[in-house]
CSV table of C-alpha atoms in Angstrom, one decimal:
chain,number,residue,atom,x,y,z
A,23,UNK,CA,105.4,115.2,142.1
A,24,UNK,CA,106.4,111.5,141.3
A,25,UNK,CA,103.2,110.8,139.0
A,26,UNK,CA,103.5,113.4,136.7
A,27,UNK,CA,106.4,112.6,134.8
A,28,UNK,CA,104.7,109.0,134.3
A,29,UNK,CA,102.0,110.3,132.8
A,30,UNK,CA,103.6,113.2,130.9
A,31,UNK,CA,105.4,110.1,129.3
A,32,UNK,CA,102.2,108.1,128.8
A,33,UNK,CA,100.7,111.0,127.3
A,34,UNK,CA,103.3,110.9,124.6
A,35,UNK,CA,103.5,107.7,124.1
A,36,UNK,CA,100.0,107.7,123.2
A,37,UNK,CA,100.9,110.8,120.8
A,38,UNK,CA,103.9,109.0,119.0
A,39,UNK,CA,101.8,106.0,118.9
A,40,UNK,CA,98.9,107.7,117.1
A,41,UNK,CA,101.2,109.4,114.9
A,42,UNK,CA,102.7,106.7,113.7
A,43,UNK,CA,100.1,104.8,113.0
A,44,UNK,CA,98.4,107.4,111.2
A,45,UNK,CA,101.4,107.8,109.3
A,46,UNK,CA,102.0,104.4,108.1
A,47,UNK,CA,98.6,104.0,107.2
A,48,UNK,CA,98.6,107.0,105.2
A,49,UNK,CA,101.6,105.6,103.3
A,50,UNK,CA,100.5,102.0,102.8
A,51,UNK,CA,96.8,103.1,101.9
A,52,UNK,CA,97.4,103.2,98.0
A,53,UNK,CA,99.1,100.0,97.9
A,54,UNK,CA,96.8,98.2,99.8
A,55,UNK,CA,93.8,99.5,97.8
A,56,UNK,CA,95.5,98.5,94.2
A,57,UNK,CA,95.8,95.1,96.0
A,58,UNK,CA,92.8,94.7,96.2
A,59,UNK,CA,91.4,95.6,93.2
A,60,UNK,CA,93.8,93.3,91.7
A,61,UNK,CA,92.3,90.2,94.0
A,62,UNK,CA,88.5,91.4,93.1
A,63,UNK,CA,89.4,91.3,89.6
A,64,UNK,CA,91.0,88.1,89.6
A,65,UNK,CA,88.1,86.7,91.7
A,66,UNK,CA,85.4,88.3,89.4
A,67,UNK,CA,87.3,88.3,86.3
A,68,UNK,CA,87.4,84.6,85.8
A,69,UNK,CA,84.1,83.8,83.5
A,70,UNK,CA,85.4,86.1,81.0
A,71,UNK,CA,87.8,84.1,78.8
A,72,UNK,CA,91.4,85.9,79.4
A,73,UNK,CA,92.3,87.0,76.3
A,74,UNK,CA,89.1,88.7,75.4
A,75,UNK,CA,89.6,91.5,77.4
A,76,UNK,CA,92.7,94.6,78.0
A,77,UNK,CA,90.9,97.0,80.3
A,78,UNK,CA,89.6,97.0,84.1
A,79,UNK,CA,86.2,96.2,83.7
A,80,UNK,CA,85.5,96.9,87.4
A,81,UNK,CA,87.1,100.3,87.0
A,82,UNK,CA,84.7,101.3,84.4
A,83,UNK,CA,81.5,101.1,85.8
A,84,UNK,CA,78.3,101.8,83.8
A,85,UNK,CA,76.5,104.1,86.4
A,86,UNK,CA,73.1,101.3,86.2
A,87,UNK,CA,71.8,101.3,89.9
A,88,UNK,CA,68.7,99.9,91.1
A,89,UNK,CA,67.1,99.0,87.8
A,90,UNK,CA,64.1,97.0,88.4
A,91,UNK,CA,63.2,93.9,86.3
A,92,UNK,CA,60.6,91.8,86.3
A,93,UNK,CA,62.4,89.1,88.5
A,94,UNK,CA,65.8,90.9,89.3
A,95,UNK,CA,67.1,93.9,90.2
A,96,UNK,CA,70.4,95.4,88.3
A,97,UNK,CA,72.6,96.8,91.0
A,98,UNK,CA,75.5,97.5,88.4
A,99,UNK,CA,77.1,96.7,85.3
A,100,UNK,CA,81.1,97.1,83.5
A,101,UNK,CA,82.2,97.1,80.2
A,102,UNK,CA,84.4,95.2,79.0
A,103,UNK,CA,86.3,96.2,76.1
A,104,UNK,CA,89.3,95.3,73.9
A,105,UNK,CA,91.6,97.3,71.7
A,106,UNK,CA,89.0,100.5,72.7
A,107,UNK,CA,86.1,98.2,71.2
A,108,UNK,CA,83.0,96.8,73.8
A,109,UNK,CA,83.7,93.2,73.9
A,110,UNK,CA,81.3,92.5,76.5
A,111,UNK,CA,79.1,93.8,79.9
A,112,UNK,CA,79.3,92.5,82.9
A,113,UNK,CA,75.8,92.8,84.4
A,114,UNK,CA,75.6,92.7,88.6
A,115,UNK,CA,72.2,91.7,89.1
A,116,UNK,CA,70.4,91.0,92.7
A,117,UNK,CA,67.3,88.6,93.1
A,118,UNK,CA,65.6,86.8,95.7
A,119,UNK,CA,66.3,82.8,95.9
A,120,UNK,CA,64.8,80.5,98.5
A,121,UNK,CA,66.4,81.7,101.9
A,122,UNK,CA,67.8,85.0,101.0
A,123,UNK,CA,68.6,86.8,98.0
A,124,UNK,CA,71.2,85.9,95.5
A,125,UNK,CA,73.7,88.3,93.7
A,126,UNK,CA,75.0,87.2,90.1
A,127,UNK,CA,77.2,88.5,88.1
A,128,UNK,CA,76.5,87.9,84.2
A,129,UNK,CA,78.7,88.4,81.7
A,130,UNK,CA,77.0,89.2,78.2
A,131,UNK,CA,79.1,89.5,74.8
A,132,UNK,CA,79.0,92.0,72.3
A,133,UNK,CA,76.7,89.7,70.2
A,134,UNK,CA,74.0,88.8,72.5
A,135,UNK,CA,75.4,85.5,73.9
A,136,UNK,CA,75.7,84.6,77.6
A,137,UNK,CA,79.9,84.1,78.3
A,138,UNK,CA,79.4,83.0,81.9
A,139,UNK,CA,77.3,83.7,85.1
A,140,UNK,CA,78.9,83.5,88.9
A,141,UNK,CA,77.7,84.0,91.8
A,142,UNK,CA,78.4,86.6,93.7
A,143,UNK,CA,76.5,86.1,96.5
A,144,UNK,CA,73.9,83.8,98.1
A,145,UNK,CA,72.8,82.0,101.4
A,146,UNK,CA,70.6,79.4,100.2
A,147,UNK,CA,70.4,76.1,101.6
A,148,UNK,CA,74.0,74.5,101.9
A,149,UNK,CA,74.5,70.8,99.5
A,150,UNK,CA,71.0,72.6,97.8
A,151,UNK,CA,71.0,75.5,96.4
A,152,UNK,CA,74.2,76.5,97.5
A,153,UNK,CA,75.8,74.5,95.1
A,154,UNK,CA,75.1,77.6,92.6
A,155,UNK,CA,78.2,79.4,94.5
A,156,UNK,CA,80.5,76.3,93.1
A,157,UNK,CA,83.2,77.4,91.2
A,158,UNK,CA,83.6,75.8,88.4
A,159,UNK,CA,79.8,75.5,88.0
A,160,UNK,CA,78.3,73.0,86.0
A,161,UNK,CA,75.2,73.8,86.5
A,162,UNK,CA,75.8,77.7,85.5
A,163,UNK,CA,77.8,76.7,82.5
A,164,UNK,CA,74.7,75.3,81.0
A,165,UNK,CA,73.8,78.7,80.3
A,166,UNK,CA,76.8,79.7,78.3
A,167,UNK,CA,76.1,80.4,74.9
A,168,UNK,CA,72.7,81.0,75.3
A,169,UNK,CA,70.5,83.8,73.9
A,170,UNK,CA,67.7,85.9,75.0
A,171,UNK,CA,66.5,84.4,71.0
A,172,UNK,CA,67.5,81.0,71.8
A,173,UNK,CA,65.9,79.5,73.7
A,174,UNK,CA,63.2,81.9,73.2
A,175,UNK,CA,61.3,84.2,76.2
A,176,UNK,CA,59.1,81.1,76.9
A,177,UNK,CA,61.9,78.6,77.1
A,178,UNK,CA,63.8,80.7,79.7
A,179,UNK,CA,62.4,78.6,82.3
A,180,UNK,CA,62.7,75.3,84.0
A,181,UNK,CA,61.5,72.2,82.4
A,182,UNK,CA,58.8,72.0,85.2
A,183,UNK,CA,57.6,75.5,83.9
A,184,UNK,CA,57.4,74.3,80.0
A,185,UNK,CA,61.0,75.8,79.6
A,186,UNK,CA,64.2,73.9,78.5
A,187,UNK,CA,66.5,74.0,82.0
A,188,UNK,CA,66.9,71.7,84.1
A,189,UNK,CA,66.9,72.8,87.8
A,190,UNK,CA,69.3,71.7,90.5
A,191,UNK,CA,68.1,68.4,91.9
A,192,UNK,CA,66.4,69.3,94.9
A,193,UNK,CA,66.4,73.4,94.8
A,194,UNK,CA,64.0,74.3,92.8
A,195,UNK,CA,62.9,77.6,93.8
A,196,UNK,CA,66.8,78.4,93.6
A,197,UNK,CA,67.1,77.2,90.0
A,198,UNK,CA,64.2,79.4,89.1
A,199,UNK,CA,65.3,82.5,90.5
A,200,UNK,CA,68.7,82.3,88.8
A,201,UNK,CA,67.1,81.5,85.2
A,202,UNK,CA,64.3,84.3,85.9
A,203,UNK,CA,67.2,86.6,86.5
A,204,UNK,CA,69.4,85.7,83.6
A,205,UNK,CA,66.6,85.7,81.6
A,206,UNK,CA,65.7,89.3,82.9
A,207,UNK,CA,69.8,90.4,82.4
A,208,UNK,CA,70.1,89.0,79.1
A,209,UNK,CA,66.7,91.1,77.8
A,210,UNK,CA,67.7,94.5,79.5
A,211,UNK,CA,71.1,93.9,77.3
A,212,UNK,CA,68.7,94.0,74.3
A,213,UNK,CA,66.3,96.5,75.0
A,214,UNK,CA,69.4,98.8,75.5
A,215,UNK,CA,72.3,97.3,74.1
A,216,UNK,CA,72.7,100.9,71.8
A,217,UNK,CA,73.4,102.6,75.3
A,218,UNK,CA,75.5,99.5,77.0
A,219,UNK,CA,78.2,99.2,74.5
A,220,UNK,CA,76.9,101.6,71.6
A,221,UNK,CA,76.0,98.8,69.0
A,222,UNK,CA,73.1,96.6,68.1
A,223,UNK,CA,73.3,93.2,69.7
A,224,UNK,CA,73.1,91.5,67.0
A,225,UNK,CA,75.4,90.6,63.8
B,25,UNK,CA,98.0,76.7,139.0
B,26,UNK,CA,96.2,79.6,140.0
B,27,UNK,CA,92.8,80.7,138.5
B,28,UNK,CA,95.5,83.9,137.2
B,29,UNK,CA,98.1,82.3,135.4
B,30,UNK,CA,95.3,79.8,133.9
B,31,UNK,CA,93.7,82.6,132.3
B,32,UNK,CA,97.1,84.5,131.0
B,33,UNK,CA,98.0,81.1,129.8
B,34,UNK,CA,94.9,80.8,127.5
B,35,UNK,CA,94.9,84.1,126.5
B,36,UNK,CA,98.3,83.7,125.0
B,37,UNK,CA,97.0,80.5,122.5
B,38,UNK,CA,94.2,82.0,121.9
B,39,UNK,CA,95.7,82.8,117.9
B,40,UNK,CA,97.2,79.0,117.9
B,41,UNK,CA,93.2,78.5,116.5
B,42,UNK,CA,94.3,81.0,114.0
B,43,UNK,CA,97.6,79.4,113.0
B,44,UNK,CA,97.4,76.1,112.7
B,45,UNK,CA,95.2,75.9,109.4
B,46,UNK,CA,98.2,76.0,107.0
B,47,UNK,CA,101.4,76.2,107.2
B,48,UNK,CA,101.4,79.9,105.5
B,49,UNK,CA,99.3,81.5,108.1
B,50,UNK,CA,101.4,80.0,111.0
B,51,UNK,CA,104.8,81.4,109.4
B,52,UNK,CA,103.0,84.6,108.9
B,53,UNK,CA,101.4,84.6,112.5
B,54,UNK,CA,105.0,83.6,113.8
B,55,UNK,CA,106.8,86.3,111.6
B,56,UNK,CA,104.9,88.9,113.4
B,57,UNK,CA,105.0,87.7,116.5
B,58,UNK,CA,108.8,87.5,116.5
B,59,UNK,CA,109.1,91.3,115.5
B,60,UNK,CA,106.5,92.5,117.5
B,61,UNK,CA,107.4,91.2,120.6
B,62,UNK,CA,111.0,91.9,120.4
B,63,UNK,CA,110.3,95.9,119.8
B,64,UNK,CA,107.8,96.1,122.4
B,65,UNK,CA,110.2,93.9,125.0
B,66,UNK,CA,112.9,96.5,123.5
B,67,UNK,CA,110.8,99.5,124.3
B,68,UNK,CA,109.5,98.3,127.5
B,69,UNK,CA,112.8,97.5,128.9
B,70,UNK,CA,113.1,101.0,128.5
B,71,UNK,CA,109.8,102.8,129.7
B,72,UNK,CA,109.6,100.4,133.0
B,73,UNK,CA,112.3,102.5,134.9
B,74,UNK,CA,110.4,105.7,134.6
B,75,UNK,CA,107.0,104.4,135.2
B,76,UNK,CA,105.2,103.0,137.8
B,77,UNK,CA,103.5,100.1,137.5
B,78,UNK,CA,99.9,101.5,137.2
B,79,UNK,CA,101.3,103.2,134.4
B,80,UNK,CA,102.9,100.6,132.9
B,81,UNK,CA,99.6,98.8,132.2
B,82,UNK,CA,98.3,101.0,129.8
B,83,UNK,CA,101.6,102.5,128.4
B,84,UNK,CA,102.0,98.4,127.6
B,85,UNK,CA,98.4,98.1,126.1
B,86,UNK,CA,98.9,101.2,124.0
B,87,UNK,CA,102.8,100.6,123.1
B,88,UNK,CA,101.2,96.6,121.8
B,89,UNK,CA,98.7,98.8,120.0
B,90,UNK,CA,100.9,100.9,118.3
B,91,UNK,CA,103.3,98.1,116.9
B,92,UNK,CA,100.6,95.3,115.9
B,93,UNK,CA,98.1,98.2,113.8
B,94,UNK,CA,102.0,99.1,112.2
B,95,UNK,CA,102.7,95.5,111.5
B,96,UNK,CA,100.0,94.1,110.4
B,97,UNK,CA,99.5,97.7,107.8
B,98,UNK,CA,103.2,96.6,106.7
B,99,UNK,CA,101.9,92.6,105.9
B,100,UNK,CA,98.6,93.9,104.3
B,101,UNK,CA,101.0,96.5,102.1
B,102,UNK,CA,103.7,93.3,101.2
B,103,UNK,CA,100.8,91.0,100.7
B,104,UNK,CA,97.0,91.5,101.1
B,105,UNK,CA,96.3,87.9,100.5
B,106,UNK,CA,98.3,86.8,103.0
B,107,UNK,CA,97.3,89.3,105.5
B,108,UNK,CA,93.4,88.5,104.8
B,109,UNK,CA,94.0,84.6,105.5
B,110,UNK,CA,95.2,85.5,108.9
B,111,UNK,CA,92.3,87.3,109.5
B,112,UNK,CA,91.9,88.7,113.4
B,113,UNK,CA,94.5,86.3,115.0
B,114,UNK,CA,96.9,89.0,113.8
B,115,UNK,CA,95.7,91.2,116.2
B,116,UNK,CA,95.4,89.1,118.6
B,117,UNK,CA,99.5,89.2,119.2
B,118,UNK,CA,98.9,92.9,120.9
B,119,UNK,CA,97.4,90.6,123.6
B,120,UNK,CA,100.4,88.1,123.6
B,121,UNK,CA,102.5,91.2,124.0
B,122,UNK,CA,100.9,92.7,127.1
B,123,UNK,CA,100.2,89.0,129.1
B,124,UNK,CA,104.0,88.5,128.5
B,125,UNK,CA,104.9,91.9,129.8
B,126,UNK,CA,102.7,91.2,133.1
B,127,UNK,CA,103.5,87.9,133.5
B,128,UNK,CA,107.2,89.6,133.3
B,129,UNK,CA,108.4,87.7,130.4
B,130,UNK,CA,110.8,90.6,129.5
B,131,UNK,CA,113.6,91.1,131.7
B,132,UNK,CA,114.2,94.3,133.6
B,133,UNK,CA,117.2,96.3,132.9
B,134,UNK,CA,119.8,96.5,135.2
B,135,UNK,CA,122.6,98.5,134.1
């Protein structure tokens, strides 16, 4: 029969094909996945100053999930540490902006102070509130330094709302949802900074 | 030109839109494109005397298959930032591949 050895042949083609596939995949897999880590940290990494920290943060996750807050939600945290001592915890927290909701990542030292929010995350209004997924972020480094203490609870909030922030001209709603949520990271660190990185917050 | 060749004509720059960003992606895209299409013009060289040409569609689409999921593996293992800029145009060269084999880019063998 003339068709059979055609498709005999297809039919192994297809085989080897598979296989082979298969087979570099297989071998490739673990390279490809440290890769990547390597290009999440890098990306994620970055508002921690470099030479703070000598671990994987993002390997060392702190098992939070779904913690409700007030304003936020905590979907995650890592610990930072250096020379085996918690230098700082990267908090992953989720709230909801104008359009959509906004993921953050805030990065809290050992003492209490704010290193550095980013923004994971967002689809708010492009030129408006998008402007919080800048990176460098002017607006975001504002917060840097800052304290659950200082300002206090009731200066966590925009200027509009009797705080001490200034929003970003034009998104407000935006601006308020990132404070609220900051505000709501930086107070879970205190309530249980014994269990985040096993010390009281403050020196 | 026929409605035909119009359409294999398109098909075939359809990952131009994918490489002419920067100049990385279009060496990358190129790279690829060189090595894929010269094994699968290898093997088809080869597999055309002993099928017919019903066959030789789909031996084609799966042969293209085969060769652009092993490439572009071997490009995300040498370097995953490269390979993610490309995005889907990289697969898009499996198409390249089998237009050129109908369009009977790669010559027959005669021995």
């Amino acid at each position: 029969m003339n068709r059979a050895p055609g498709v005999v042949i297809l039919v192994l083609l297809t085989g080897l094909g598979v296989g082979a596939t298969y087979f570099v995949q297989h071998i490739s897999a673990p390279r490809i996945a440290a890769e990547q880590r390597l290009i999440d940290s890098r990306n994620l990494l970055d508002l921690l100053p470099p030479d703070s920290y000598d671990n994987q943060p993002l390997e060392q996750p702190l098992g939070l999930a779904g913690i409700v807050l007030p304003s936020s939600t905590l979907l995650g945290g890592y610990r930072v540490t250096k020379s085996g001592q918690p230098s700082a915890v990267l908090l992953r927290s989720q709230t909801l902006g104008y359009e959509g909701s906004i993921e953050l990542l805030i990065a809290i030292g050992a003492n209490g102070r704010l290193l550095g929010v980013k923004t994971l995350r967002q689809s708010e209004t492009p030129g408006l509130g998008g402007r919080i997924a800048d990176w460098p972020n002017a607006w975001l480094q504002v917060f840097a330094g800052k304290s659950r203490a200082e300002p206090g609870d009731a200066g966590w909030a925009l200027k509009k709302d009797q705080g001490t922030f200034d929003q970003i001209a034009g998104a407000t709603i935006t601006s308020r949802a990132v404070i609220h949520a900051i505000h709501d990271a930086l107070s879970y660190f205190d309530e249980h900074s014994q269990q985040l990185i096993g010390s009281s917050a403050h020196e | 030109m026929n409605n035909s060749s119009t359409l294999q004509n398109s098909l075939m720059l359809a990952p131009l839109i994918g490489a002419t960003d920067s100049l990385m992606k279009a060496l990358g895209l190129w790279l690829m494109f060189i090595v894929v299409s010269s094994v699968f013009g290898l093997c088809m060289v080869a597999l055309r005397a002993r099928l017919m040409p019903a066959t030789q569609v789909v031996a084609g689409v799966v042969l293209a298959a085969t060769l652009t999921s092993c490439a572009e593996l071997g490009v995300q293992a040498w370097s995953l930032q490269w390979h993610q800029h490309m995005g889907i145009y990289a697969g898009l060269i499996a198409l390249q591949c089998v237009v050129m084999d109908q369009t009977g880019f790669f010559p027959a063998y005669r021995p």
